[in-house]
mmCIF file of C-alpha atoms and ligand atoms in Angstrom:
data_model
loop_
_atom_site.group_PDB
_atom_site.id
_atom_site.type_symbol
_atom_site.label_atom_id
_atom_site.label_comp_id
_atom_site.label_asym_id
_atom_site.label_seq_id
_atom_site.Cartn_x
_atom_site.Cartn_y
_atom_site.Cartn_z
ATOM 1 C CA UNK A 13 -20.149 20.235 13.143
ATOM 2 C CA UNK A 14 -16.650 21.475 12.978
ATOM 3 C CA UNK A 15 -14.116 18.523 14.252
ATOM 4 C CA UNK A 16 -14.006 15.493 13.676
ATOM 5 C CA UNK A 17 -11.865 12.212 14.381
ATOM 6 C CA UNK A 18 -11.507 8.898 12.694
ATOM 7 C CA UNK A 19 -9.833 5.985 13.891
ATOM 8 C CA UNK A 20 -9.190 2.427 11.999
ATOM 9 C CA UNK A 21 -10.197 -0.664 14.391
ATOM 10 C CA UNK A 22 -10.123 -4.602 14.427
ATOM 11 C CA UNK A 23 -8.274 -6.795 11.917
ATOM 12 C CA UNK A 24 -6.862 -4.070 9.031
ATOM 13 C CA UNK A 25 -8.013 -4.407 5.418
ATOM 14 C CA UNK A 26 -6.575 -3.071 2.270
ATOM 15 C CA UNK A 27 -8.418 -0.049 1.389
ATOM 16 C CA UNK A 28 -8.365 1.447 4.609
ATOM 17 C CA UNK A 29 -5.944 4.141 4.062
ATOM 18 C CA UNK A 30 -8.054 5.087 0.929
ATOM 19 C CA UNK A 31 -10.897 5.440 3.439
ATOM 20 C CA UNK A 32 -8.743 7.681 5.955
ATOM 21 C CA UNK A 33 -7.595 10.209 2.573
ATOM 22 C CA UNK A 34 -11.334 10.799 1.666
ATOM 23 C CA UNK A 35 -12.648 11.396 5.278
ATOM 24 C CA UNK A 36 -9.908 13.365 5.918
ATOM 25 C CA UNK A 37 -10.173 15.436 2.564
ATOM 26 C CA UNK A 38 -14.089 15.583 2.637
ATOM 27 C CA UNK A 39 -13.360 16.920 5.985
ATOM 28 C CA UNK A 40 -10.930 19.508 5.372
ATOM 29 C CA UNK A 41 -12.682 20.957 1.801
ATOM 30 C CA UNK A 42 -15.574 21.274 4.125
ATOM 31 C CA UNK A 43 -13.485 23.587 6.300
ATOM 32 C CA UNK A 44 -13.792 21.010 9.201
ATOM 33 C CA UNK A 45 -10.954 20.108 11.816
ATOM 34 C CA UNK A 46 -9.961 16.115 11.287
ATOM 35 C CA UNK A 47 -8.023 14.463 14.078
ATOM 36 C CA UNK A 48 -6.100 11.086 13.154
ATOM 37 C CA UNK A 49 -7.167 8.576 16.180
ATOM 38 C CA UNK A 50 -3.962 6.040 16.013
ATOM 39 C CA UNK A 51 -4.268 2.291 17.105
ATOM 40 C CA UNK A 52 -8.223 2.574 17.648
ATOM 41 C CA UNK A 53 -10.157 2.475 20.658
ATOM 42 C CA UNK A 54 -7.293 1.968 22.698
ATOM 43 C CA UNK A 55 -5.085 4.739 21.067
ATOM 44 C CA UNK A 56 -8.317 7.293 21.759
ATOM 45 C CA UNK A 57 -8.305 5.939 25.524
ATOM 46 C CA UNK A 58 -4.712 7.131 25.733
ATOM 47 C CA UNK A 59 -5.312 10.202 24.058
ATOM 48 C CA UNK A 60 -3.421 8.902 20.983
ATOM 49 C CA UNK A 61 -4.509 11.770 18.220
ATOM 50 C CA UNK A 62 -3.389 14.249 15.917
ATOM 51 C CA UNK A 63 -4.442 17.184 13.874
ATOM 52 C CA UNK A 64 -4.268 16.332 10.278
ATOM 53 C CA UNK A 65 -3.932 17.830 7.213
ATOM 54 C CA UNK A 66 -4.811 17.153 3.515
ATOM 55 C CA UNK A 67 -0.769 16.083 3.136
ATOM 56 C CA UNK A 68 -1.010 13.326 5.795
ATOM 57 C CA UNK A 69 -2.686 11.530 3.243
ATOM 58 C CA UNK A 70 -1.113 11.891 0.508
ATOM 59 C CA UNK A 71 0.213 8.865 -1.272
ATOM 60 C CA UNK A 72 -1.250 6.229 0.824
ATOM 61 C CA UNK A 73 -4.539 5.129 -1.640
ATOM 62 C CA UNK A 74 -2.806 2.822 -2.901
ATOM 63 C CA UNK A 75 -0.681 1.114 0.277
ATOM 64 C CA UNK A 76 -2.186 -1.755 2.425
ATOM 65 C CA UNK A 77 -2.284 -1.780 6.383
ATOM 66 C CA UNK A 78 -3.618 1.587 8.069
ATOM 67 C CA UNK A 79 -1.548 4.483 8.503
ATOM 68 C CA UNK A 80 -3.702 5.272 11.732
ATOM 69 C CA UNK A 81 -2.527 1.567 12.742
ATOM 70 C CA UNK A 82 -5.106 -0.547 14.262
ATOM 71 C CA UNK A 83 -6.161 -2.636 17.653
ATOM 72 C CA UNK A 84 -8.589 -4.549 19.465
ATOM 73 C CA UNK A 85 -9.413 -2.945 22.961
ATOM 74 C CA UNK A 86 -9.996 -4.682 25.604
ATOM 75 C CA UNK A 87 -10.176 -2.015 28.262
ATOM 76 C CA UNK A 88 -12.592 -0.173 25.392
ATOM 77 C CA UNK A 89 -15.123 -3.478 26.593
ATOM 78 C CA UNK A 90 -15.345 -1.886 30.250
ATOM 79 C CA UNK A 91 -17.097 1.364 31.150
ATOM 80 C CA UNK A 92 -14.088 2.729 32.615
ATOM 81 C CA UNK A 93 -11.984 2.699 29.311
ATOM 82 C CA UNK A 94 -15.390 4.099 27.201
ATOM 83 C CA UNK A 95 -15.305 6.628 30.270
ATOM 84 C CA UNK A 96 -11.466 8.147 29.722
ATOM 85 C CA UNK A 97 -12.299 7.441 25.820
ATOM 86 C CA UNK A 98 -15.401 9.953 25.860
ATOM 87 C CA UNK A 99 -13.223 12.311 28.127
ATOM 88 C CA UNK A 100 -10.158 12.662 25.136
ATOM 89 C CA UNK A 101 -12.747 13.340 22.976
ATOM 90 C CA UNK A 102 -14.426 15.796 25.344
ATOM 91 C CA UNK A 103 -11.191 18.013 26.217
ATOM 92 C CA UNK A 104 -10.220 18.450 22.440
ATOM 93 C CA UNK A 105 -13.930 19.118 21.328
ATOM 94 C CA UNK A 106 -14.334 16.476 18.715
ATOM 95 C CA UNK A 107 -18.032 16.593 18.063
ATOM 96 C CA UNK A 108 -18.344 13.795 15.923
ATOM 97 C CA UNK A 109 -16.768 10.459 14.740
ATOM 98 C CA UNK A 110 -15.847 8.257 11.417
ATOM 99 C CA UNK A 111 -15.343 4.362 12.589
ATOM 100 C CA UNK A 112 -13.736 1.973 9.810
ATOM 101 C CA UNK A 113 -13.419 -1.235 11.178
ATOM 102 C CA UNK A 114 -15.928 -4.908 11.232
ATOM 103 C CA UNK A 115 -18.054 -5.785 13.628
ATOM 104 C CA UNK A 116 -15.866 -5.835 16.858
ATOM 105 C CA UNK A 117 -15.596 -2.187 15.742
ATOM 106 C CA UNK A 118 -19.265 -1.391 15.487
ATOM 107 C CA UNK A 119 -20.225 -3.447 19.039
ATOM 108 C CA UNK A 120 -18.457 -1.261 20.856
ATOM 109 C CA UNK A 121 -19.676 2.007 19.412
ATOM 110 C CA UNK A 122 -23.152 0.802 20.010
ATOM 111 C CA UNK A 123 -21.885 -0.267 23.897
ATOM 112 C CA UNK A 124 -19.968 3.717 23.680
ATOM 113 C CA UNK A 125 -23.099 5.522 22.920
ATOM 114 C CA UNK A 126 -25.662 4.125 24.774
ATOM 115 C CA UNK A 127 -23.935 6.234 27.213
ATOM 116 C CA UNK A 128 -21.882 9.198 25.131
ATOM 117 C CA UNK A 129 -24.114 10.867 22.600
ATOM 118 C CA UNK A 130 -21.265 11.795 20.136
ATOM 119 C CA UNK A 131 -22.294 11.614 16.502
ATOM 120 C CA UNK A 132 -20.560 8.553 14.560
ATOM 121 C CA UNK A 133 -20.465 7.144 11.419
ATOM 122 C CA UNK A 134 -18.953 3.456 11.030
ATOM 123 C CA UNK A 135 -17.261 2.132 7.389
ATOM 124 C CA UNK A 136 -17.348 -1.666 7.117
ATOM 125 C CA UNK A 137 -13.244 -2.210 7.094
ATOM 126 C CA UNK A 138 -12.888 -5.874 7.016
ATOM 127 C CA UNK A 139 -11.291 -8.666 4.608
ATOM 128 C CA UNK A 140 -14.224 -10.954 6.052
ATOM 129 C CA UNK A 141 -17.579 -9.415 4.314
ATOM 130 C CA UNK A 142 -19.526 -10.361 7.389
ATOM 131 C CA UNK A 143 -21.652 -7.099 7.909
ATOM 132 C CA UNK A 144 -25.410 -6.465 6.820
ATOM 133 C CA UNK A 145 -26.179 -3.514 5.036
ATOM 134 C CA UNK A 146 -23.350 -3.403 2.488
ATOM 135 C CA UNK A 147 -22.970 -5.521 -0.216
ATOM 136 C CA UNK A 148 -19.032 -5.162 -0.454
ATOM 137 C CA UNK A 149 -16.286 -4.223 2.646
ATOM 138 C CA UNK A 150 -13.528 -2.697 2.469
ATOM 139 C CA UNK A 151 -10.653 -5.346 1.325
ATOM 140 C CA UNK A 152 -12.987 -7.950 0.666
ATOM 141 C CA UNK A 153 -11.830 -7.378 -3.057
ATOM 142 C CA UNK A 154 -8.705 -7.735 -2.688
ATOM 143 C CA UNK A 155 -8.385 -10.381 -0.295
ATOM 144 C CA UNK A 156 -10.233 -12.506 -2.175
ATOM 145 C CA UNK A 157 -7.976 -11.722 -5.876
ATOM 146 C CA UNK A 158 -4.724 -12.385 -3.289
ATOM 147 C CA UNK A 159 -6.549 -15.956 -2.497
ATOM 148 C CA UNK A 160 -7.090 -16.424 -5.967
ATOM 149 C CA UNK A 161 -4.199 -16.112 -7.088
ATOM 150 C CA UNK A 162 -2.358 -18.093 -4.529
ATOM 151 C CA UNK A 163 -4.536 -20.915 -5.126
ATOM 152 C CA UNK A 164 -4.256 -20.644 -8.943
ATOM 153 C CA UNK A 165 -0.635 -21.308 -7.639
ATOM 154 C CA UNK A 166 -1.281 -24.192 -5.890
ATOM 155 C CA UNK A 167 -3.281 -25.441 -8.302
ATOM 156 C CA UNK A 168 -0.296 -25.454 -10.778
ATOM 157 C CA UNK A 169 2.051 -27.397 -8.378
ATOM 158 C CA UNK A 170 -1.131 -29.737 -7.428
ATOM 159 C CA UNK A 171 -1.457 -30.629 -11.178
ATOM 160 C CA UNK A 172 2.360 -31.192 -11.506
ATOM 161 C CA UNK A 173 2.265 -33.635 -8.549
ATOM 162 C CA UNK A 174 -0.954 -35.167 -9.230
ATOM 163 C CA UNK A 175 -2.093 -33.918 -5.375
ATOM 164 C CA UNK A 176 -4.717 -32.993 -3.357
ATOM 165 C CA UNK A 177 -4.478 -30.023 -1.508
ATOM 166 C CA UNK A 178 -6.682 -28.788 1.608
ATOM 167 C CA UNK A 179 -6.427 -24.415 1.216
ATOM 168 C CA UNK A 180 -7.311 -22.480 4.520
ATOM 169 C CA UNK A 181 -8.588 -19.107 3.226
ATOM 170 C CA UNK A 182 -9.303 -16.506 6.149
ATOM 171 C CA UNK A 183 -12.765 -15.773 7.525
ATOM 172 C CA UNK A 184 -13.474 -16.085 11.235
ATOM 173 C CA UNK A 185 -17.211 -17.026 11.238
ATOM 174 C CA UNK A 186 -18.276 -16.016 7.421
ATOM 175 C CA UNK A 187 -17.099 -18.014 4.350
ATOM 176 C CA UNK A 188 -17.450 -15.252 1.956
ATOM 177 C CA UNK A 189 -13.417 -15.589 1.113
ATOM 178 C CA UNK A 190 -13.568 -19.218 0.508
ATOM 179 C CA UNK A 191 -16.834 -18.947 -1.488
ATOM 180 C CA UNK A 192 -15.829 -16.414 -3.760
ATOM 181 C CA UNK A 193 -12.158 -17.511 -4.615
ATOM 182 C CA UNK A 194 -13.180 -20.998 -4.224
ATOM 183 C CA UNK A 195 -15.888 -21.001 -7.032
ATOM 184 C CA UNK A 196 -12.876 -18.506 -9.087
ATOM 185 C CA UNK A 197 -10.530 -21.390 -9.041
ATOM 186 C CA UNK A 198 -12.737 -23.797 -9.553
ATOM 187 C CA UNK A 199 -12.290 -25.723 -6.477
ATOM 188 C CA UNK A 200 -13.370 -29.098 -6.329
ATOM 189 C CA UNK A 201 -15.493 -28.873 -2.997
ATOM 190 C CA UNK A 202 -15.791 -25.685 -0.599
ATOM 191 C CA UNK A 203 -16.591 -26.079 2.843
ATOM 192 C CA UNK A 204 -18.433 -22.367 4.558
ATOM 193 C CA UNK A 205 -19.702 -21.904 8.134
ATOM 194 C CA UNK A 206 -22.708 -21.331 6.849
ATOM 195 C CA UNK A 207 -23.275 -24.606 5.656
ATOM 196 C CA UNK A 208 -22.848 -27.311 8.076
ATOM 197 C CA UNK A 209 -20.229 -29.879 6.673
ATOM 198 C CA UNK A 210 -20.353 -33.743 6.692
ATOM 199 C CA UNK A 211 -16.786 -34.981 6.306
ATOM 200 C CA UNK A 212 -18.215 -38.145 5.432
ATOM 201 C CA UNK A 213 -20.036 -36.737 2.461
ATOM 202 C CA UNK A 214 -16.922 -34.691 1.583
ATOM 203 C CA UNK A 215 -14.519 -37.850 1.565
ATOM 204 C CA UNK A 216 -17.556 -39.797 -0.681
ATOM 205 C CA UNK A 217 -17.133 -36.723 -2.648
ATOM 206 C CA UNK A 218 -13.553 -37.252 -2.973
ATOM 207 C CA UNK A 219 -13.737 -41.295 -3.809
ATOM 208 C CA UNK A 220 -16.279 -40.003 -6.477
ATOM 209 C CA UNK A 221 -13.527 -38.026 -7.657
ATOM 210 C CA UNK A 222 -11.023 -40.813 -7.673
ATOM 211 C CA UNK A 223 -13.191 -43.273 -9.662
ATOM 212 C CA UNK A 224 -13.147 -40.317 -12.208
ATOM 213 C CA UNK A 225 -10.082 -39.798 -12.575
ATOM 214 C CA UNK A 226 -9.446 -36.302 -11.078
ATOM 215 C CA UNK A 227 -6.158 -36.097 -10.670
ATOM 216 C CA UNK A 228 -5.724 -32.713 -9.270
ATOM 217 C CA UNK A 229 -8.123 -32.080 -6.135
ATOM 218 C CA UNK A 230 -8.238 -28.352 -4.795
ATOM 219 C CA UNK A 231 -10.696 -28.228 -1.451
ATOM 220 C CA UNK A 232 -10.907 -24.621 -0.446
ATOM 221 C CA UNK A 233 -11.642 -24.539 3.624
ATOM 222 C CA UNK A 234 -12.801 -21.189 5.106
ATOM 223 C CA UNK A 235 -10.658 -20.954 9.027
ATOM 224 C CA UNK A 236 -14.360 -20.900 10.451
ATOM 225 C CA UNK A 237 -15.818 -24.059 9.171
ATOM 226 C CA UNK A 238 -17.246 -25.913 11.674
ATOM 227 C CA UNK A 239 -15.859 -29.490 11.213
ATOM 228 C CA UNK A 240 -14.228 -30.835 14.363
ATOM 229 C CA UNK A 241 -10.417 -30.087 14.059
ATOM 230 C CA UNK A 242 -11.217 -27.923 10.900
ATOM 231 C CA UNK A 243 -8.230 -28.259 8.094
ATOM 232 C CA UNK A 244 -5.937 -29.884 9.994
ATOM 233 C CA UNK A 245 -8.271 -32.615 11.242
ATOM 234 C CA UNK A 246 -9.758 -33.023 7.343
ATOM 235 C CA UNK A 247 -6.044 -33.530 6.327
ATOM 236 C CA UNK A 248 -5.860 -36.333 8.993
ATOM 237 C CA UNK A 249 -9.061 -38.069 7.866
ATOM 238 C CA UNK A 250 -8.395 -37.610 3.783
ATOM 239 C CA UNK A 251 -4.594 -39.035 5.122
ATOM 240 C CA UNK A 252 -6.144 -42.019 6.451
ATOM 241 C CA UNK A 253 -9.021 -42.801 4.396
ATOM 242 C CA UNK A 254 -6.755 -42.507 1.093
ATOM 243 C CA UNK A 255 -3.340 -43.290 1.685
ATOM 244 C CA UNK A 256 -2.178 -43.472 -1.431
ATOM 245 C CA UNK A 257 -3.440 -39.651 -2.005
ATOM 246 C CA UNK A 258 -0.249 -37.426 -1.843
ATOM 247 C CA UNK A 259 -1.959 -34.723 0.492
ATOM 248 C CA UNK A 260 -0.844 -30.780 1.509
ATOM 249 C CA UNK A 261 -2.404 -28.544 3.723
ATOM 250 C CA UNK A 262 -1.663 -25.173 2.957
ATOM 251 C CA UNK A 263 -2.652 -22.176 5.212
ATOM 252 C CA UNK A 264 -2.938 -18.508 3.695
ATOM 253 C CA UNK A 265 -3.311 -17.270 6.785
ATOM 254 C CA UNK A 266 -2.479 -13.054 6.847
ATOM 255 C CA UNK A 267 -1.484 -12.772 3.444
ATOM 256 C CA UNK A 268 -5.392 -12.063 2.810
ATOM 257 C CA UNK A 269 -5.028 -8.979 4.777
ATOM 258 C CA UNK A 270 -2.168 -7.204 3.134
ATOM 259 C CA UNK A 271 -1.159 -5.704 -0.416
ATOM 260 C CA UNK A 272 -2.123 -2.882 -2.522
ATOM 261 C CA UNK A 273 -6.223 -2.420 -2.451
ATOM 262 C CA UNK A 274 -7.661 -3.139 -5.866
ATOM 263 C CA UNK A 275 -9.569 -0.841 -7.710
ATOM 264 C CA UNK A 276 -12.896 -1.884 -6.485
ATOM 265 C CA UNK A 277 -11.748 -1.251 -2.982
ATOM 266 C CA UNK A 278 -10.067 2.114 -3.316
ATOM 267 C CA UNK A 279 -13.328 3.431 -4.872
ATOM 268 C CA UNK A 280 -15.431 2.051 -2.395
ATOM 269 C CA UNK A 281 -13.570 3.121 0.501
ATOM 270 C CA UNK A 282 -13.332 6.708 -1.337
ATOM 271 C CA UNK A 283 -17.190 6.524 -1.813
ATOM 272 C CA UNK A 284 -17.875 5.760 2.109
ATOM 273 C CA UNK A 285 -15.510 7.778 3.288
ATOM 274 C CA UNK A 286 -16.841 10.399 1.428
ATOM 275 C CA UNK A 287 -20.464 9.785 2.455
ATOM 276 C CA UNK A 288 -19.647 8.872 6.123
ATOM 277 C CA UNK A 289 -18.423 12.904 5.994
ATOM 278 C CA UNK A 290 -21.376 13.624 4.366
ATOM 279 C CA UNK A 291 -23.382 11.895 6.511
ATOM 280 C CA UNK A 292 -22.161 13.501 9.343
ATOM 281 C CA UNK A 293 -22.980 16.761 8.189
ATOM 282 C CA UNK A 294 -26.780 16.622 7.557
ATOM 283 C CA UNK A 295 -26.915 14.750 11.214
ATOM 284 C CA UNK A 296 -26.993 11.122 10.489
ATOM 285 C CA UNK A 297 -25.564 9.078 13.515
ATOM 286 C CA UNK A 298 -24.926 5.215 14.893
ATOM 287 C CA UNK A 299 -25.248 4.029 11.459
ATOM 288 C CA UNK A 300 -22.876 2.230 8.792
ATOM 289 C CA UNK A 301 -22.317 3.284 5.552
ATOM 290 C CA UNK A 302 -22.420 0.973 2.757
ATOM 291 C CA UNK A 303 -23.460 0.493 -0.824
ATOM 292 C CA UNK A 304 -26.305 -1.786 -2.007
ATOM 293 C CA UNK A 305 -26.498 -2.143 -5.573
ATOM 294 C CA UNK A 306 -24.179 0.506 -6.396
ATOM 295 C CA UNK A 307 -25.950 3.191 -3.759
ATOM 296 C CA UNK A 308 -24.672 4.133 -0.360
ATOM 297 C CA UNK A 309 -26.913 3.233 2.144
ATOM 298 C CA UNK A 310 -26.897 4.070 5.971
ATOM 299 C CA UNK A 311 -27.511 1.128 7.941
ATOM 300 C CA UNK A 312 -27.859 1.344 12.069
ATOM 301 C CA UNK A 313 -25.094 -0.278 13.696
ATOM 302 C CA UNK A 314 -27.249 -3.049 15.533
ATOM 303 C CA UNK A 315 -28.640 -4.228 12.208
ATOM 304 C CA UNK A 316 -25.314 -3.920 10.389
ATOM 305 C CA UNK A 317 -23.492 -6.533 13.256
ATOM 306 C CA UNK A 318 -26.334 -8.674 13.390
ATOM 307 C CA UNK A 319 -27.004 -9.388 9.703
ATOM 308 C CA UNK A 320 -24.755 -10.856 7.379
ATOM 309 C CA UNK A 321 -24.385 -9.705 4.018
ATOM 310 C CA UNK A 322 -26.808 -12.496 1.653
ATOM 311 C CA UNK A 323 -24.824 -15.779 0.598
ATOM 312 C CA UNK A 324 -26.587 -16.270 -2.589
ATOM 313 C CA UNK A 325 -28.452 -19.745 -3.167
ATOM 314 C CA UNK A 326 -27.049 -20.208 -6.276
ATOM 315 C CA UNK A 327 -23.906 -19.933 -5.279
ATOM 316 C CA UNK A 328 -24.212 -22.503 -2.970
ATOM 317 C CA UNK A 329 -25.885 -24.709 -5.290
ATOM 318 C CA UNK A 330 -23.236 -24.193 -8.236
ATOM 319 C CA UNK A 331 -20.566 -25.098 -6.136
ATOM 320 C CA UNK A 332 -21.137 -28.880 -6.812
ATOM 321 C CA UNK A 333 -22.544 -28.744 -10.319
ATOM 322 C CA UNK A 334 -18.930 -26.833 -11.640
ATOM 323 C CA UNK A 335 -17.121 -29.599 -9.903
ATOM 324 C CA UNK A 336 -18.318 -32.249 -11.908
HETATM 325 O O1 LIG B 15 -11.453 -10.220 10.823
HETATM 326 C C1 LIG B 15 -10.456 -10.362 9.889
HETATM 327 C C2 LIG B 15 -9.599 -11.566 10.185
HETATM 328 O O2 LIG B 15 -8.559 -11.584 9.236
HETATM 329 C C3 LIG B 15 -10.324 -12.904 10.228
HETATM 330 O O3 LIG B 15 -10.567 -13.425 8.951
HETATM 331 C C4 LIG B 15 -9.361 -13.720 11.038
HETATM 332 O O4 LIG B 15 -10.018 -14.778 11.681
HETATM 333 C C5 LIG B 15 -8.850 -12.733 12.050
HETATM 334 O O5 LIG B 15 -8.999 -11.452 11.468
HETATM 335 C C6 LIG B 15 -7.407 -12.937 12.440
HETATM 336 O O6 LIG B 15 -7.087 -12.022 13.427
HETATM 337 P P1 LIG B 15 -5.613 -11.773 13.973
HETATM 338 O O7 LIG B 15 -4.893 -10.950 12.952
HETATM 339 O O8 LIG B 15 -5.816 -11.055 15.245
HETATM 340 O O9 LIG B 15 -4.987 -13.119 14.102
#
């Protein structure tokens, strides 16, 4: 294999442009051609790509967002967009493919090469952790430390006020972000889509904490919680069931999604960018790289979108008993 593209897709995450500098440089010290795909599917449907070079990346490991920009297709859903994608590819001779993005990114490759048998490898780029076959994504890491230490804020100003406050962390249909920086800021309830919630139980939960004397309640709610009218219809309820509760809903919203990428994500987008190259090279295909306890593993794409990464038990079950 001699050329190669990669392209950045879906929602960005930090550690993405770490990803791009080590397939690009794993690339190039293998004497391989690397084209720059910009703005995803639908930038490789336009013919949106560039040659690059080992200087295109330098400096950007440590910058949020994607230099190769990012998008979702639509026309990359139809067979006529996969058809002019497959055809770019075709006149420049790119004979294989690196794919960072989630799993919008990865259902469309598999849709893309039921048909076009061009090599791929796919990097799990998304702040949402909602991919089997990897126990981390890229920017999980540090979209979870920037809801941590937002909340921590919040927290502070919640304490000074004697509040409660309702905190929308990101996460479509996965509550990894709200489990994780909920349980680090020692929220006092946590509501997941992956655990159906009662609003009765949690407005018991919060009389409990009344008759206790909590002053300072912090309930972390992940955007894809299932409640009817999610945050904004639990503020509502908590309004009218405790009136005398001074209440705040505060959304994080895309925050999450930008800044610097931690540590933990610049090496593990420099490990799977690395290995996706790798990979590539001895003839893997339609797989995901990602690590499981601390090794990369190759994952098919099917089982990567259909599995979610394991919400541990005792996570779940520790939530309560640290609340207290
Ligand atoms: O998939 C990442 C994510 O940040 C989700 O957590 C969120 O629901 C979605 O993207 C937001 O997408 P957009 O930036 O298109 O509003």
């Amino acid at each position: 294999m001699k050329k190669l593209a990669v392209l950045s897709s879906g929602g960005d995450a930090p550690g993405m442009n770490a990803a791009i500098r080590a397939v690009v440089r794993t690339a190039i010290y293998n004497r391989m051609e690397i084209w720059g795909i910009r703005r995803g599917y639908q930038g490789l449907i336009e013919g949106d790509l560039f040659q690059m070079q080992a200087q295109d990346v330098s400096n950007i490991i440590a910058r949020g967002g994607t230099i190769l920009k990012t998008a979702r297709s639509k026309e990359f859903q139809t067979e006529e967009g996969r058809a002019k994608a497959y055809q770019q590819l075709k006149d420049r001779g790119i004979e294989g493919l690196v794919l960072i993005g989630g799993d919008g990114t990865f259902r469309g490759a598999v849709e893309f090469f039921k048909q076009y048998h061009i090599p791929a490898i796919g990097l799990p780029g998304t702040i949402d952790k909602d991919l089997g076959g990897t126990d981390f994504t890229i920017g999980f890491d540090t979209a979870v430390n920037t809801a941590v230490d937002a909340i921590d804020k919040i927290r502070d100003t919640a304490d000074a006020h004697d509040r409660l406050f309702i905190v929308e962390v990101m996460g479509r249909d996965a509550g990894y972000i709200a489990l994780h920086s909920g349980i680090a800021c020692g929220a006092e309830d946590i509501l997941l889509p992956e655990v159906t919630t009662d609003v009765d139980s949690v407005l018991r939960r919060i009389a409990d904490d009344e008759r206790r004397k909590k002053t300072v309640h912090v309930l972390v709610v992940s955007e894809g919680d299932d409640m009817e009218g999610g945050a904004q219809g639990l503020l509502k309820r908590i309004k009218t069931d405790f009136p005398k509760l001074d209440t705040r809903l505060s959304v994080l919203g895309h925050i999450q999604r930008g800044g610097s990428p931690t540590c933990a994500d610049r090496v593990l987008a420099s490990r799977l960018g690395f290995a996706a190259v790798q990979g590539l090279r001895e003839g893997k295909t339609q797989v995901m790289a990602g690590l499981v306890n601390g090794e990369i593993v190759f994952t098919p794409f099917e089982q990567a979108v259909k599995q979610h990464a394991h919400m541990s038990r005792d996570m779940l079950q520790m939530i309560r008993v640290l609340a207290v």
